């Protein structure tokens, strides 16, 4: 992975717009300068994954369905079971977002000159990273102990179980993002997604003191 990866792409339709908005949010300078997320390709990748998981997890929440993607796009190397049939438009948005993410990775690898034989191995690594983090974040958000989310972020983004205020502040941001999604109302949230729009909190507006208190 090199710095050329994860640049916002030129969107051609609503899913591309939505994916571009997620990438742009993950590239917000405050995450790296104020939150202490490593300003590396791995750090940027981890924040893109985090924001993807937040949006996908919110999709279909009102109906109680698991709208999380379950496989790589068919055009890419298949390393996981095939996705189940889409259960309505909301689930389709989540799968299409994930597919766009995978194709972006695949396109970047090939553009950088990674050989055809090496691409499948790298894509398997990306898929494993996504699914591992997705499972950790979803479980942590469902846990009764709020520290579970901080621990998951510390392990996966800061790579440090003792990351202290950095993980606490990022956990507060995650909860603020989900609260903001919920305040829109599920119908309005999903309608905005169909137009290629999603709004996240501004990371710089989350004071450290408030994050520690609410964490």
Short mmCIF file of C-alpha atoms in Angstrom, two decimals, residues 24-172:
data_model
loop_
_atom_site.label_atom_id
_atom_site.label_comp_id
_atom_site.label_asym_id
_atom_site.label_seq_id
_atom_site.Cartn_x
_atom_site.Cartn_y
_atom_site.Cartn_z
CA UNK A 24 -13.33 12.64 1.98
CA UNK A 25 -14.52 12.41 5.59
CA UNK A 26 -11.90 9.80 6.39
CA UNK A 27 -9.24 12.14 5.01
CA UNK A 28 -10.23 15.04 7.29
CA UNK A 29 -6.96 16.45 8.69
CA UNK A 30 -8.31 16.65 12.25
CA UNK A 31 -8.29 12.87 12.58
CA UNK A 32 -4.54 12.84 12.07
CA UNK A 33 -3.51 16.09 13.72
CA UNK A 34 -5.91 16.17 16.69
CA UNK A 35 -7.02 12.57 17.23
CA UNK A 36 -3.61 11.07 16.69
CA UNK A 37 -4.58 8.58 13.98
CA UNK A 38 -1.34 7.61 12.22
CA UNK A 39 -1.02 9.70 9.05
CA UNK A 40 -0.01 6.70 6.99
CA UNK A 41 -1.64 4.67 4.24
CA UNK A 42 -2.67 2.11 6.85
CA UNK A 43 -4.17 4.82 9.05
CA UNK A 44 -6.14 6.23 6.14
CA UNK A 45 -7.33 2.79 5.12
CA UNK A 46 -8.51 2.11 8.68
CA UNK A 47 -10.52 5.34 8.80
CA UNK A 48 -12.16 4.60 5.45
CA UNK A 49 -13.15 1.18 6.75
CA UNK A 50 -14.50 2.68 9.98
CA UNK A 51 -16.69 5.17 8.12
CA UNK A 52 -17.90 2.54 5.67
CA UNK A 53 -18.91 0.28 8.55
CA UNK A 54 -20.79 3.12 10.24
CA UNK A 55 -22.83 3.93 7.14
CA UNK A 56 -23.50 0.30 6.21
CA UNK A 57 -24.44 -0.62 9.78
CA UNK A 58 -27.01 2.19 9.88
CA UNK A 59 -28.65 1.00 6.66
CA UNK A 60 -31.71 -1.07 7.37
CA UNK A 61 -31.43 -0.59 11.14
CA UNK A 62 -35.11 0.36 11.40
CA UNK A 63 -36.11 -2.95 9.83
CA UNK A 64 -33.68 -4.82 12.04
CA UNK A 65 -31.93 -6.43 9.07
CA UNK A 66 -28.22 -7.05 8.70
CA UNK A 67 -27.36 -4.82 5.73
CA UNK A 68 -23.67 -5.65 5.95
CA UNK A 69 -21.91 -6.86 2.80
CA UNK A 70 -21.01 -10.52 2.66
CA UNK A 71 -18.70 -11.00 -0.32
CA UNK A 72 -16.28 -9.38 -2.72
CA UNK A 73 -17.80 -8.18 -6.03
CA UNK A 74 -18.06 -10.94 -8.61
CA UNK A 75 -15.62 -9.10 -10.88
CA UNK A 76 -12.91 -9.46 -8.24
CA UNK A 77 -11.14 -12.54 -6.89
CA UNK A 78 -13.64 -14.52 -4.83
CA UNK A 79 -12.26 -15.39 -1.41
CA UNK A 80 -15.51 -15.46 0.58
CA UNK A 81 -18.99 -16.98 0.07
CA UNK A 82 -21.26 -15.34 -2.48
CA UNK A 83 -23.45 -12.55 -1.19
CA UNK A 84 -27.02 -13.39 -0.35
CA UNK A 85 -29.67 -11.84 -2.62
CA UNK A 86 -30.36 -8.21 -1.77
CA UNK A 87 -33.28 -7.70 0.58
CA UNK A 88 -34.57 -4.39 -0.70
CA UNK A 89 -32.98 -1.14 -1.77
CA UNK A 90 -31.35 -0.40 1.56
CA UNK A 91 -29.37 -3.63 1.61
CA UNK A 92 -28.42 -3.00 -2.03
CA UNK A 93 -26.88 0.35 -1.10
CA UNK A 94 -24.64 -1.30 1.46
CA UNK A 95 -23.50 -4.01 -0.94
CA UNK A 96 -22.90 -1.50 -3.74
CA UNK A 97 -20.85 0.69 -1.41
CA UNK A 98 -18.69 -2.25 -0.46
CA UNK A 99 -18.34 -3.26 -4.12
CA UNK A 100 -17.21 0.27 -5.01
CA UNK A 101 -14.65 0.17 -2.20
CA UNK A 102 -13.26 -3.13 -3.51
CA UNK A 103 -13.13 -1.96 -7.10
CA UNK A 104 -11.37 1.21 -6.03
CA UNK A 105 -8.71 -0.87 -4.31
CA UNK A 106 -8.43 -3.21 -7.29
CA UNK A 107 -8.15 -0.32 -9.77
CA UNK A 108 -5.49 1.41 -7.69
CA UNK A 109 -3.42 -1.74 -7.38
CA UNK A 110 -3.48 -2.32 -11.14
CA UNK A 111 -2.79 1.34 -11.87
CA UNK A 112 0.27 1.13 -9.65
CA UNK A 113 1.55 -1.77 -11.67
CA UNK A 114 0.77 -4.63 -9.31
CA UNK A 115 0.78 -7.79 -11.38
CA UNK A 116 -2.28 -9.90 -12.09
CA UNK A 117 -0.94 -12.74 -9.96
CA UNK A 118 -0.34 -10.48 -6.95
CA UNK A 119 -3.66 -8.61 -7.01
CA UNK A 120 -5.80 -11.49 -5.66
CA UNK A 121 -3.51 -11.95 -2.66
CA UNK A 122 -3.62 -8.26 -1.82
CA UNK A 123 -7.39 -8.17 -2.25
CA UNK A 124 -7.76 -11.12 0.12
CA UNK A 125 -5.73 -9.16 2.66
CA UNK A 126 -7.97 -6.10 2.22
CA UNK A 127 -11.10 -8.25 2.58
CA UNK A 128 -9.83 -9.91 5.74
CA UNK A 129 -9.00 -6.50 7.21
CA UNK A 130 -12.45 -5.15 6.39
CA UNK A 131 -14.37 -8.11 7.75
CA UNK A 132 -12.28 -8.31 10.90
CA UNK A 133 -12.79 -4.65 11.69
CA UNK A 134 -16.46 -4.76 10.75
CA UNK A 135 -17.07 -7.62 13.18
CA UNK A 136 -15.12 -5.90 15.94
CA UNK A 137 -16.92 -2.57 15.59
CA UNK A 138 -20.41 -4.02 15.29
CA UNK A 139 -19.84 -6.19 18.37
CA UNK A 140 -18.38 -3.28 20.32
CA UNK A 141 -21.27 -0.99 19.46
CA UNK A 142 -23.72 -3.64 20.66
CA UNK A 143 -21.84 -4.25 23.91
CA UNK A 144 -23.17 -2.88 27.18
CA UNK A 145 -19.67 -1.84 28.23
CA UNK A 146 -18.85 1.37 26.38
CA UNK A 147 -15.15 0.64 26.78
CA UNK A 148 -15.47 -2.16 24.23
CA UNK A 149 -15.63 0.37 21.41
CA UNK A 150 -12.60 2.22 22.71
CA UNK A 151 -10.70 -1.07 22.93
CA UNK A 152 -11.68 -2.06 19.39
CA UNK A 153 -10.53 1.28 18.01
CA UNK A 154 -7.31 1.11 20.00
CA UNK A 155 -6.48 -2.31 18.56
CA UNK A 156 -7.47 -1.68 14.96
CA UNK A 157 -6.64 1.98 14.33
CA UNK A 158 -4.05 2.96 16.90
CA UNK A 159 -2.52 -0.51 17.20
CA UNK A 160 -2.06 0.23 20.87
CA UNK A 161 -4.23 -1.15 23.66
CA UNK A 162 -3.07 1.76 25.84
CA UNK A 163 -3.88 4.56 23.41
CA UNK A 164 -5.80 6.42 26.11
CA UNK A 165 -7.52 9.65 25.14
CA UNK A 166 -7.01 9.06 21.42
CA UNK A 167 -9.28 6.01 21.36
CA UNK A 168 -11.75 7.62 23.79
CA UNK A 169 -12.09 10.68 21.59
CA UNK A 170 -12.53 8.64 18.40
CA UNK A 171 -15.13 6.46 20.14
CA UNK A 172 -17.04 9.61 21.08
#
